[in-house]
mmCIF file of C-alpha atoms and ligand atoms in Angstrom:
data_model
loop_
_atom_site.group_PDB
_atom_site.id
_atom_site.type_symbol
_atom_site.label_atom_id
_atom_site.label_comp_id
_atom_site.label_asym_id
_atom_site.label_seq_id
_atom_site.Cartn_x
_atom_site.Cartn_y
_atom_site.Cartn_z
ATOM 1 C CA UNK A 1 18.339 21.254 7.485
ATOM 2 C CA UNK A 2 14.882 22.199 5.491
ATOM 3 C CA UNK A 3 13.578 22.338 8.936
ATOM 4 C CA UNK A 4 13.629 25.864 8.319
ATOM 5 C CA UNK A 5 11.704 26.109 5.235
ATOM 6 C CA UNK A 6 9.056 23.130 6.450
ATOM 7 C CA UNK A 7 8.550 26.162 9.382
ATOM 8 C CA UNK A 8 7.963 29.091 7.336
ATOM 9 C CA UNK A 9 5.296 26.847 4.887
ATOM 10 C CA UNK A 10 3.465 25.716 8.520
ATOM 11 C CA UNK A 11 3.366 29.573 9.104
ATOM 12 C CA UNK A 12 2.035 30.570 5.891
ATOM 13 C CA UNK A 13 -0.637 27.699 5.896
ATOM 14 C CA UNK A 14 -1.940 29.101 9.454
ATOM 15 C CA UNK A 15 -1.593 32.606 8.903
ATOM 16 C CA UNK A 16 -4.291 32.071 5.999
ATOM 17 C CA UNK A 17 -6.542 30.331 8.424
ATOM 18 C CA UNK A 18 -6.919 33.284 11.121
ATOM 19 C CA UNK A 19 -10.066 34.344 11.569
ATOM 20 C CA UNK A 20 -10.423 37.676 9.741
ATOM 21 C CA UNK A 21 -11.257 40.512 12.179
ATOM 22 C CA UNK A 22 -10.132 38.157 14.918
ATOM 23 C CA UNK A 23 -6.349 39.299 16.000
ATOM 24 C CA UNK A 24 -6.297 37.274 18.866
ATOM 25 C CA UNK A 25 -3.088 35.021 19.512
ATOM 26 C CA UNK A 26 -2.662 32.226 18.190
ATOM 27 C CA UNK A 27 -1.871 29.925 21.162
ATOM 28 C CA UNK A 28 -1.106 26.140 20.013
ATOM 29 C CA UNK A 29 0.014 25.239 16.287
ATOM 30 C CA UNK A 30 -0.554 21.045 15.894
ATOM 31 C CA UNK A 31 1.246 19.284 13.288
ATOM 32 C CA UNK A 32 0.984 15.796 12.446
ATOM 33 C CA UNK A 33 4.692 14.171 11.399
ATOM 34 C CA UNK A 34 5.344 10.874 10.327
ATOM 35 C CA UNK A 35 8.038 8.849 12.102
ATOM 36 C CA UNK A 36 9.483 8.488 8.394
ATOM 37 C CA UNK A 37 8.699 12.329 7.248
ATOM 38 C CA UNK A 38 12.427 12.857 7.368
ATOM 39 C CA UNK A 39 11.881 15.702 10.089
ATOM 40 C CA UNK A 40 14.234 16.291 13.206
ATOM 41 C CA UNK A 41 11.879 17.417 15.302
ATOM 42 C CA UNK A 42 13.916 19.917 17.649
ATOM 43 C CA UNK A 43 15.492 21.119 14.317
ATOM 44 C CA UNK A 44 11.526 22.271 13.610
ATOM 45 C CA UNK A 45 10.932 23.900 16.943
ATOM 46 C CA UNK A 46 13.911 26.066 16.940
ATOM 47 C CA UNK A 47 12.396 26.767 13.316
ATOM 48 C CA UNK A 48 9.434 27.334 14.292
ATOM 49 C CA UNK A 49 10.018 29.910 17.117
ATOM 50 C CA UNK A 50 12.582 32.010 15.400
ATOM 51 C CA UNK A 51 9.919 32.420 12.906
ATOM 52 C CA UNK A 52 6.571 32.638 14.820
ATOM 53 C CA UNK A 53 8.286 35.007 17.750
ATOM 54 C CA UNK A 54 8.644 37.602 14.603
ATOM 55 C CA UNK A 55 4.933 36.982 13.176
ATOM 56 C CA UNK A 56 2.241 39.019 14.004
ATOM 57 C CA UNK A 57 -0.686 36.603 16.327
ATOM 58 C CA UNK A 58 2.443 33.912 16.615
ATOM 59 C CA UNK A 59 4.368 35.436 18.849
ATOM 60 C CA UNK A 60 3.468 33.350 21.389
ATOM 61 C CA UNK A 61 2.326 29.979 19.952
ATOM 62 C CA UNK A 62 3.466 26.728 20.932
ATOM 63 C CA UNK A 63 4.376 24.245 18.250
ATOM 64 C CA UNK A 64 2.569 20.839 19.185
ATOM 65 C CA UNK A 65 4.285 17.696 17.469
ATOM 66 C CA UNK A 66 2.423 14.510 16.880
ATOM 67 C CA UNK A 67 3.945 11.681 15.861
ATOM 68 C CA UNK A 68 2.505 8.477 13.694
ATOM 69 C CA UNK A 69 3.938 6.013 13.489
ATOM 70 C CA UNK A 70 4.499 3.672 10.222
ATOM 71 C CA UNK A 71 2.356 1.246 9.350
ATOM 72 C CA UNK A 72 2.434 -0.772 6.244
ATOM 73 C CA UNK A 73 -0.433 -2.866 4.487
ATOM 74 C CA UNK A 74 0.049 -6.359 2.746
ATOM 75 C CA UNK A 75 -2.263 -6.390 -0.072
ATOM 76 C CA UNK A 76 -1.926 -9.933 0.057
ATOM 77 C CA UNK A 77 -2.768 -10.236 3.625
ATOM 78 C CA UNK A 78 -4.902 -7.728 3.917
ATOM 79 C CA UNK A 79 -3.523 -6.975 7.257
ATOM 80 C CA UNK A 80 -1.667 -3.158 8.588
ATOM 81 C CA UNK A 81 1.840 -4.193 10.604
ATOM 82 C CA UNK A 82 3.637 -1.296 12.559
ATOM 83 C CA UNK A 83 7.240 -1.489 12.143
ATOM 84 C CA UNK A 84 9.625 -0.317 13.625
ATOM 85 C CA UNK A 85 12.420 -0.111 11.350
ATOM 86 C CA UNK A 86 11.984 0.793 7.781
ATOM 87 C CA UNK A 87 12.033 -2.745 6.394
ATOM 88 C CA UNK A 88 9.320 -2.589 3.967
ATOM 89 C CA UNK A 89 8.242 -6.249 4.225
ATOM 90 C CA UNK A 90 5.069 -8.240 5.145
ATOM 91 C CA UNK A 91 6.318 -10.054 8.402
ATOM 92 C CA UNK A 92 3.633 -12.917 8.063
ATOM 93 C CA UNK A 93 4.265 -13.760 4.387
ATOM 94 C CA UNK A 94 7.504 -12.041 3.763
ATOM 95 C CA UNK A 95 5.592 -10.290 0.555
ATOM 96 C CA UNK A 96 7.965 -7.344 -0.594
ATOM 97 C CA UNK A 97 5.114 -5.250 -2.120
ATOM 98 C CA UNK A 98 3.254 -3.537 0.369
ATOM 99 C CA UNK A 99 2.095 0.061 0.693
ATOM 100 C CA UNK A 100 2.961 2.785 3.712
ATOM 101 C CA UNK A 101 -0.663 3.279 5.124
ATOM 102 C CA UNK A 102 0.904 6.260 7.703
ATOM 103 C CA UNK A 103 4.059 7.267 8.456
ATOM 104 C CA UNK A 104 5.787 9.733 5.425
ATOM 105 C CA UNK A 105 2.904 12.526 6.527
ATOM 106 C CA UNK A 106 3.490 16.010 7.306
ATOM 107 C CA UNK A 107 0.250 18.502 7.874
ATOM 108 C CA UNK A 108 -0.879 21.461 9.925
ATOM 109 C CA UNK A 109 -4.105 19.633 11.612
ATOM 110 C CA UNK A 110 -5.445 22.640 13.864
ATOM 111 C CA UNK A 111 -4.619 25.444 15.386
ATOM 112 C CA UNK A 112 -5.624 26.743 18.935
ATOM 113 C CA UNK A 113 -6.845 30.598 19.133
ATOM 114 C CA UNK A 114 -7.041 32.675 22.668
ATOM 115 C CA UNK A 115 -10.576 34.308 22.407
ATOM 116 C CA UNK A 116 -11.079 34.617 25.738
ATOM 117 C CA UNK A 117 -11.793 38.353 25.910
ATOM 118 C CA UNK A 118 -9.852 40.750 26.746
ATOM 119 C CA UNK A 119 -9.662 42.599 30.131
ATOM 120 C CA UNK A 120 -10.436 46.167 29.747
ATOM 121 C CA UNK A 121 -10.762 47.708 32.550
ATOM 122 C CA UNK B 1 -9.894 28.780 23.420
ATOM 123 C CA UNK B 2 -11.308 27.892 20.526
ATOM 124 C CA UNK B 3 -9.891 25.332 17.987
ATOM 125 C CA UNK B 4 -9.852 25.407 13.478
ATOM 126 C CA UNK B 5 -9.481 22.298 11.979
ATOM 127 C CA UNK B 6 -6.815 22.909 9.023
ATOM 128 C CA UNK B 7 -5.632 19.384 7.769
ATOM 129 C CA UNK B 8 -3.152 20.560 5.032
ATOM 130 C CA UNK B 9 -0.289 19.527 4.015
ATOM 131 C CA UNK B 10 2.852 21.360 4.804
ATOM 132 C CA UNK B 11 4.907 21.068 1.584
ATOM 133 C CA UNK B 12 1.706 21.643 -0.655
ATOM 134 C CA UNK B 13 2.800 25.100 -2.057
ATOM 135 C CA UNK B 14 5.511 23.052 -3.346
ATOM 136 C CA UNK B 15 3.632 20.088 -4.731
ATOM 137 C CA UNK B 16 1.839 22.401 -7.117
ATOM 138 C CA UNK B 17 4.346 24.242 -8.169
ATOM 139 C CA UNK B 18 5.794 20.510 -8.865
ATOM 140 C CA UNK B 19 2.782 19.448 -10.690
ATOM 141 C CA UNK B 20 2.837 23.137 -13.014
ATOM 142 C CA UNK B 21 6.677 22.185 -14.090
ATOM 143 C CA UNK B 22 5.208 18.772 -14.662
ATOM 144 C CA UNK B 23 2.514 19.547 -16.871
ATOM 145 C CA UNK B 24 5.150 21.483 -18.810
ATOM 146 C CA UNK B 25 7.888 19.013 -18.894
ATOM 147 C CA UNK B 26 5.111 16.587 -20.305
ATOM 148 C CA UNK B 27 3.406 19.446 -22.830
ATOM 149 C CA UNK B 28 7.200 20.112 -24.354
ATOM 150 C CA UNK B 29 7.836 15.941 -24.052
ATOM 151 C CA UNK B 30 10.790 16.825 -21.758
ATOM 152 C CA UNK B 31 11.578 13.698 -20.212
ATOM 153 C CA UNK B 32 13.098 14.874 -16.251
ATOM 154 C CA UNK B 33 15.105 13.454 -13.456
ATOM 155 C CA UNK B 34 16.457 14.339 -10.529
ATOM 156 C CA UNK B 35 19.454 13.356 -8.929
ATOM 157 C CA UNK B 36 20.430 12.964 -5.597
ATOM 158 C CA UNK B 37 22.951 11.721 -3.483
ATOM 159 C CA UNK B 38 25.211 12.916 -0.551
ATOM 160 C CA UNK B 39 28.044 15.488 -1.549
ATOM 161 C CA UNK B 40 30.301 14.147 -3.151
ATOM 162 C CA UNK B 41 28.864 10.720 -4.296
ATOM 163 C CA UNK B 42 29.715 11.907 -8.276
ATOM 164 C CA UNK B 43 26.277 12.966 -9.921
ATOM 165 C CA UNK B 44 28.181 15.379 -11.594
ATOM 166 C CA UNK B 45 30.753 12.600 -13.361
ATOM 167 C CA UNK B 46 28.026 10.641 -14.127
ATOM 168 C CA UNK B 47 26.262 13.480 -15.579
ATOM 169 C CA UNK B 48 29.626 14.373 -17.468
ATOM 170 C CA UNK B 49 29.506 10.201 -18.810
ATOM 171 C CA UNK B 50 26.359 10.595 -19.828
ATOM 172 C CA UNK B 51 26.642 13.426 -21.967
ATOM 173 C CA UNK B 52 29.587 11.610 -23.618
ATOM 174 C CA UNK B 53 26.928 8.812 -24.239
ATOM 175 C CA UNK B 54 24.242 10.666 -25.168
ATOM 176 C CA UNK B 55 25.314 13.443 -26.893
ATOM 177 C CA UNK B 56 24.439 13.360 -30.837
ATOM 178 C CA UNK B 57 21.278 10.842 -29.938
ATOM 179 C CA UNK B 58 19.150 12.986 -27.348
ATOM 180 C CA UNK B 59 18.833 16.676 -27.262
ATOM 181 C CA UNK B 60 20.394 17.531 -23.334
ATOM 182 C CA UNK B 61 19.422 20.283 -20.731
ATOM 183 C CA UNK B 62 20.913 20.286 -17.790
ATOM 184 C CA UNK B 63 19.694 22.675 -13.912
ATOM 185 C CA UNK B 64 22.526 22.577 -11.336
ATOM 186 C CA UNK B 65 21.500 23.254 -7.645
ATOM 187 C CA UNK B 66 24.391 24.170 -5.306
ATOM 188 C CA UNK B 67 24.737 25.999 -2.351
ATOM 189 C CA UNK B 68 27.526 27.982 -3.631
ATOM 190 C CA UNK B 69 29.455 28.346 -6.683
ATOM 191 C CA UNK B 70 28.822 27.608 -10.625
ATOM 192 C CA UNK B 71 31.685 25.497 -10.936
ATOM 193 C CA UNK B 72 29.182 22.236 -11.999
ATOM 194 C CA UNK B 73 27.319 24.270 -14.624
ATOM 195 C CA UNK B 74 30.706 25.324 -15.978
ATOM 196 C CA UNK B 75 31.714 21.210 -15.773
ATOM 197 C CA UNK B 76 28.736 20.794 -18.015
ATOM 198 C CA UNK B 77 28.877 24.080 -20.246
ATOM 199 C CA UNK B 78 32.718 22.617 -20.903
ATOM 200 C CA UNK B 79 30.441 19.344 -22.976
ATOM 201 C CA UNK B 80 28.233 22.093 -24.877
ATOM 202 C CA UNK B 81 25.189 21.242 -23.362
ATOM 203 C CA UNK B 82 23.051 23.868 -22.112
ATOM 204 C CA UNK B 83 23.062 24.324 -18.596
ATOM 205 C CA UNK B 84 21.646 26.192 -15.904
ATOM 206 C CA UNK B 85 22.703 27.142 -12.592
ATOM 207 C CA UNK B 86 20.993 27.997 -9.432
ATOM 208 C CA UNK B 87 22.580 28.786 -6.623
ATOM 209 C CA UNK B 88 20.858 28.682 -2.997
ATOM 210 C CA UNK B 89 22.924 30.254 -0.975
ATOM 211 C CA UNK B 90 22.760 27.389 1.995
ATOM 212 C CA UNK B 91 19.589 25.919 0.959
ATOM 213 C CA UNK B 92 20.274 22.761 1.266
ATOM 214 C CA UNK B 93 17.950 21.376 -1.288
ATOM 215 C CA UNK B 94 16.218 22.121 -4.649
ATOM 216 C CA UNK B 95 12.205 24.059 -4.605
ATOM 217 C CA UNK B 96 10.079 23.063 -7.449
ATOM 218 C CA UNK B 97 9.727 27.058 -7.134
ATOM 219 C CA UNK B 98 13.387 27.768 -7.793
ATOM 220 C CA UNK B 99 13.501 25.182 -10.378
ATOM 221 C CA UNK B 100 10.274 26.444 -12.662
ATOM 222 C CA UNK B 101 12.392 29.475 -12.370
ATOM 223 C CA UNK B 102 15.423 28.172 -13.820
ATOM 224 C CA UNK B 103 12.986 26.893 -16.324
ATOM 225 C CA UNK B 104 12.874 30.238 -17.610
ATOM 226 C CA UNK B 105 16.321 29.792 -19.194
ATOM 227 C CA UNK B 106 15.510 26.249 -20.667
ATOM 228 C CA UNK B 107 14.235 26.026 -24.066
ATOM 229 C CA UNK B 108 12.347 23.188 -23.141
ATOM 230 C CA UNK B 109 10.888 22.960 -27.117
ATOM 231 C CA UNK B 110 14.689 21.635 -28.033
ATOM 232 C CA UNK B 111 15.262 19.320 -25.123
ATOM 233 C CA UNK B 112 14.180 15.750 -24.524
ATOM 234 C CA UNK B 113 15.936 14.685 -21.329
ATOM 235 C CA UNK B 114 16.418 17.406 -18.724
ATOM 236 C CA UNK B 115 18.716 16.497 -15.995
ATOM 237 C CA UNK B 116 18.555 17.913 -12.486
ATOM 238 C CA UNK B 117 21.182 17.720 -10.613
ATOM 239 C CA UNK B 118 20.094 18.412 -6.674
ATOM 240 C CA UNK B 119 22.400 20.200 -4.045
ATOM 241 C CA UNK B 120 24.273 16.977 -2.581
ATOM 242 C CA UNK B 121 22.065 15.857 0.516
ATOM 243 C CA UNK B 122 20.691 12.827 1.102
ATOM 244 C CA UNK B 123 17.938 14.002 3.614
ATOM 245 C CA UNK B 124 16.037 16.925 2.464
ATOM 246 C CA UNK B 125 15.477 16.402 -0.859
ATOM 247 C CA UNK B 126 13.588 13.467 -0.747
ATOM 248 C CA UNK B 127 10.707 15.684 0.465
ATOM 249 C CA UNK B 128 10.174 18.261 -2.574
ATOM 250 C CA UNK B 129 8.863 16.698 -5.773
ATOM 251 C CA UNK B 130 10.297 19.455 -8.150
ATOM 252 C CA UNK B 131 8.121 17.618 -11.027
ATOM 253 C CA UNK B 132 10.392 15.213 -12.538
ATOM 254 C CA UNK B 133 9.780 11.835 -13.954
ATOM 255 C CA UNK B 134 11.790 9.777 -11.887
ATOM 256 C CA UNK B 135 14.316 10.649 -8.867
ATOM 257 C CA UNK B 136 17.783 8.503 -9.151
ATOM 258 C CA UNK B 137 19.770 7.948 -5.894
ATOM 259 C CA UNK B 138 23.476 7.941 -6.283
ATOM 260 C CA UNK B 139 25.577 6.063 -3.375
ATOM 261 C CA UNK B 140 29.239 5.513 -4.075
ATOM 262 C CA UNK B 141 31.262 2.988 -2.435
ATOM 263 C CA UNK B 142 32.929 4.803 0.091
ATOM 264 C CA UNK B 143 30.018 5.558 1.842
ATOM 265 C CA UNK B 144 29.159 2.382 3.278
ATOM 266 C CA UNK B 145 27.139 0.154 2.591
ATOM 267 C CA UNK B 146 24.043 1.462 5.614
ATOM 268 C CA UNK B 147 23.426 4.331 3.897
ATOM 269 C CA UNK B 148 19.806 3.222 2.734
ATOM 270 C CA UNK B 149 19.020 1.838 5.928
ATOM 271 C CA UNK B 150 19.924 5.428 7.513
ATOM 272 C CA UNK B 151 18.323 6.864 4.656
ATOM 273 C CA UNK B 152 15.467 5.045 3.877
ATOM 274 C CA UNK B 153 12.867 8.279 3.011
ATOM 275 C CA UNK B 154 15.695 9.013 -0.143
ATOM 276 C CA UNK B 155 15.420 5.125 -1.050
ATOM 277 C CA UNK B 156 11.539 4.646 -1.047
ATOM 278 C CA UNK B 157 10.997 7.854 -2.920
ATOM 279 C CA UNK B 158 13.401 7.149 -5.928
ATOM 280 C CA UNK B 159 13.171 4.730 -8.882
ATOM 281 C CA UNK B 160 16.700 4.339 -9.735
ATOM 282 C CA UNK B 161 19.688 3.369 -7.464
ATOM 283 C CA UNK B 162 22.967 3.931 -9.142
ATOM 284 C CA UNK B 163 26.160 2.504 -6.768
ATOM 285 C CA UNK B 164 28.877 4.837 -8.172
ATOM 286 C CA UNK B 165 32.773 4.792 -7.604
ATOM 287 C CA UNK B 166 32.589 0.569 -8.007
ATOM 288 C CA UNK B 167 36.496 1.028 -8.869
ATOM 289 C CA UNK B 168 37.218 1.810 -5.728
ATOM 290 C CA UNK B 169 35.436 -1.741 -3.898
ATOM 291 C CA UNK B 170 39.245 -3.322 -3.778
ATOM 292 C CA UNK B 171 40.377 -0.889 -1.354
ATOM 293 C CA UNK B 172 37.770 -0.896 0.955
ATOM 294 C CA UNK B 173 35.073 -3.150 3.144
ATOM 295 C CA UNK B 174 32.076 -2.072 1.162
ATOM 296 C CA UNK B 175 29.837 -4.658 0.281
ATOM 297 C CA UNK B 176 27.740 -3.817 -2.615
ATOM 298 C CA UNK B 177 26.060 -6.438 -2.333
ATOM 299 C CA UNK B 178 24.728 -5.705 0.678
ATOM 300 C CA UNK B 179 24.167 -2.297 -0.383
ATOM 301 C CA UNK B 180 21.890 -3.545 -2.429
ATOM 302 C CA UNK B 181 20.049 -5.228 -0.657
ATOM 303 C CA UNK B 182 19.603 -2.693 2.114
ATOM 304 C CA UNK B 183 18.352 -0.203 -0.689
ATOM 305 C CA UNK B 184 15.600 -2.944 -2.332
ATOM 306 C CA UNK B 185 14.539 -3.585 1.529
ATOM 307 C CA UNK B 186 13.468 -0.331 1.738
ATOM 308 C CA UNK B 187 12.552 0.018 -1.606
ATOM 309 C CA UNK B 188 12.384 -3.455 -3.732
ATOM 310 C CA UNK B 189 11.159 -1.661 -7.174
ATOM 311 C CA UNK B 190 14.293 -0.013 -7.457
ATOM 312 C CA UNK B 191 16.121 -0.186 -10.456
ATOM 313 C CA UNK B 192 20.097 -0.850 -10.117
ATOM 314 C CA UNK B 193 23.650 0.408 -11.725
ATOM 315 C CA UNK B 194 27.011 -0.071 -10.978
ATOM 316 C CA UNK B 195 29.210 2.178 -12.433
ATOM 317 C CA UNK B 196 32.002 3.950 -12.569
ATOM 318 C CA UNK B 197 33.041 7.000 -13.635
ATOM 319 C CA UNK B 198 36.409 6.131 -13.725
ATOM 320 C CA UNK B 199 37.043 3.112 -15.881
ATOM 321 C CA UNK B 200 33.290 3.554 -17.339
ATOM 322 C CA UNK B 201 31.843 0.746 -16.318
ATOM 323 C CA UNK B 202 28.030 0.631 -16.086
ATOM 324 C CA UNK B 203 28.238 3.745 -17.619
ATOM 325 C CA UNK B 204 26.583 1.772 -21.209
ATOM 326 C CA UNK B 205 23.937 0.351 -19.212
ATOM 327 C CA UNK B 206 22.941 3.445 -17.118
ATOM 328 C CA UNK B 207 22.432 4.981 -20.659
ATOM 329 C CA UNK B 208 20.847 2.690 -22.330
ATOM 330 C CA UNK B 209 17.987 2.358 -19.985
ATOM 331 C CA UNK B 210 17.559 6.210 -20.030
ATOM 332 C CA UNK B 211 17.593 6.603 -23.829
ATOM 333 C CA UNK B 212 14.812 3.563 -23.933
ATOM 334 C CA UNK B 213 12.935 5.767 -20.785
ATOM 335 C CA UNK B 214 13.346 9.212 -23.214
ATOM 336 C CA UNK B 215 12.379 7.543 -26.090
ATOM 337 C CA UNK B 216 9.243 6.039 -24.811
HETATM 338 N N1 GTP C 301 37.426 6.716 -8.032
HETATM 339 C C1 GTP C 301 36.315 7.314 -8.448
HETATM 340 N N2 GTP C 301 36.136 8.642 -8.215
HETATM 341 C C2 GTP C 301 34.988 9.220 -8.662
HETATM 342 C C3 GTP C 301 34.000 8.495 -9.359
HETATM 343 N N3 GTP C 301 32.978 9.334 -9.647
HETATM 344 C C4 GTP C 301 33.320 10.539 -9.171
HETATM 345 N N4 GTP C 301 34.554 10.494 -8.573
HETATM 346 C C5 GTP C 301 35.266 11.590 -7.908
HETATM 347 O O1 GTP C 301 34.515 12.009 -6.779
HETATM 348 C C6 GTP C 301 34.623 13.420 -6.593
HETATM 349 C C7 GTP C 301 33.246 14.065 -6.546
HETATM 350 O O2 GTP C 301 32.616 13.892 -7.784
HETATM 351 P P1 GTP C 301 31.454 14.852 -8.316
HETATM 352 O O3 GTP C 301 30.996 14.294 -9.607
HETATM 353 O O4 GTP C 301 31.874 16.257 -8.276
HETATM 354 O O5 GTP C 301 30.360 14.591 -7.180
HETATM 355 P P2 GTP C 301 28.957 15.340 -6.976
HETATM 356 O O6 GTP C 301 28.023 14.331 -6.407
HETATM 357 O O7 GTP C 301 28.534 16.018 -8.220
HETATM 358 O O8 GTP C 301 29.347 16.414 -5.861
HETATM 359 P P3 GTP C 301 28.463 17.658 -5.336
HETATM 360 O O9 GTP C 301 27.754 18.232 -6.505
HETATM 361 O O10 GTP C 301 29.454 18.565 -4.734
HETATM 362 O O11 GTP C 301 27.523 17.068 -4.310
HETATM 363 C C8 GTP C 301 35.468 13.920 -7.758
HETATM 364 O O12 GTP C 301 36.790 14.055 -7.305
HETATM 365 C C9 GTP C 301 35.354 12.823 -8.785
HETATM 366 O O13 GTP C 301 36.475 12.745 -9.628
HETATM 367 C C10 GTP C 301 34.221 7.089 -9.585
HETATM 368 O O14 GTP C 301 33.412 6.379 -10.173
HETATM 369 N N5 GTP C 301 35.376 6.567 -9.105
HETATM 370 MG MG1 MG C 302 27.943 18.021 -8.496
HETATM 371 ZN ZN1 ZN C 303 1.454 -10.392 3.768
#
């Protein structure tokens, strides 16, 4: 379970991104995970709302999961397959030595801030 | 609602502390690798053979990572090599943080191979480089003989596949071959021992590769 620790490093990434003198809430948090990133995702939500719930302009934020899937390139080929199962094989020329084009990442992309402004009356 | 672009990578507080320890390993000509495997698998007895193997020829360091207990620093300590332990208290992996600060205790100027022996775990190590040359993969026998195919991140991100307890293949229905050829699927550089730590086999081979890999 580093789920935990993958959660805390997402938090410290954004909370150096807020805007200065801007303490509105942060409302959306989008990560991008790779279907082979080796993350469980509801293991990283529960992470990631124990932790933001107790951060200062987190309290509230939603953690928004995308997923990419893997793709592989034959350098022989020249062609990008998806597959499905981690079988790292060309499946037109059965070459052994390709590369993961997508799949293994893991990155904050963007975050989504509420600067709508306040009511004050 | 306005929207900041970030595109960072999660783990890369860890990466560079990875590539610091790196840079050191390689400025001291420590040679470094990590092993991993599920509890239990025997990194430990293989370290143990090793040092039987090695000792006298290579100058030895070892860093244990466990959740609890010093018990495998003590195993090694026992072979008078120098050895390290950290403990993390549940973590259930090694930090290239915690490891630099282990490094602290290493006198990296007297050793050539340092050997790091991860908390046993085949999931979440595979994602922190903690700076070492190479990561081996341990998988005994009576694990099965899916475990790379359930496993795969572990596989792809090692060099070296060691299939540990091979004694033991009589008494039950794992097929190493297969094994093997689930864990070069997934990864088909992989380089491959058979040992075990019980009769020693392998055990000659295993080292010999490493001493050429230190000695490079
Ligand atoms: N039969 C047999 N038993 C082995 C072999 N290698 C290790 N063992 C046994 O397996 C058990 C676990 O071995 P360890 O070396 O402690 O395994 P480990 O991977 O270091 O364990 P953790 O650090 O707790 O994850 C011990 O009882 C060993 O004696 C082997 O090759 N054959
Ligand atoms: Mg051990
Ligand atoms: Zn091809």
């Amino acid at each position: 379970m580093h789920e935990m620790s993958v959660a805390q490093n997402i938090i410290d990434i954004v909370l150096q991104h807020l805007p200065e003198e801007n303490s509105q809430p942060v409302q959306v948090v989008t990560v991008k995970i790779g279907k082979m990133a080796g993350i469980v995702p509801d293991s990283l939500e529960f992470g990631f709302q124990v932790i933001a719930s107790e951060t200062p302009h987190l309290e509230n934020a939603q953690l928004r999961m995308e997923f990419t899937p893997l793709i592989i390139h034959c350098p022989l080929c020249g062609k990008d397959f998806e597959i499905n199962d981690p079988y790292f094989i060309c499946p037109d020329c059965n070459n052994t030595n390709v590369e993961i084009k997508s799949g293994t990442e893991l990155q904050v992309t963007e975050i989504e801030i509420d600067d709508s402004p306040q009511e004050e009356s | 609602m306005s929207v900041i672009t970030i595109e960072r990578k999660v783990l890369e507080k860890n990466d560079q502390i990875a590539q610091k320890n790196r840079e050191d390993f390689t400025a001291n000509n420590v040679f470094t690798i990590n092993i991993v495997s599920s509890p239990g698998s025997g990194k430990t007895s293989i370290l143990e053979r090793t040092i039987e193997h090695l000792k006298g020829k290579l100058n030895l360091s070892v860093i244990e990572g466990d959740v609890q207990t010093d018990n495998d620093a003590r195993r090694i300590s026992a072979l008078d090599v120098p050895a390290v332990q950290i403990v993390t208290h549940g973590g259930c992996h090694l930090e290239a943080r915690l490891v630099r600060d282990a490094m602290e205790n290493v006198d990296l100027q007297k050793t050539q191979l340092l050997v790091i022996e991860n908390v046993g775990n085949l999931v979440c190590p595979s994602n922190y480089d903690l700076g070492e040359a190479h990561k081996v993969v341990v998988v005994s026998t009576t694990e099965g003989d899916d475990k790379p195919i359930k496993y795969p991140n572990m596989f792809r991100n090692s060099s070296v596949l060691i299939i540990n307890k091979i004694d033991l293949v009589p008494y039950l229905n794992c097929n190493i071959d297969e094994l093997e050829n689930n864990a070069l699927q997934i990864n088909p550089s992989l380089k491959v021992f058979k040992t075990s730590c019980t009769t020693g086999d392998g055990i000659d081979e295993w080292c010999s590769w490493l001493e050429s890999q230190v000695l490079k």
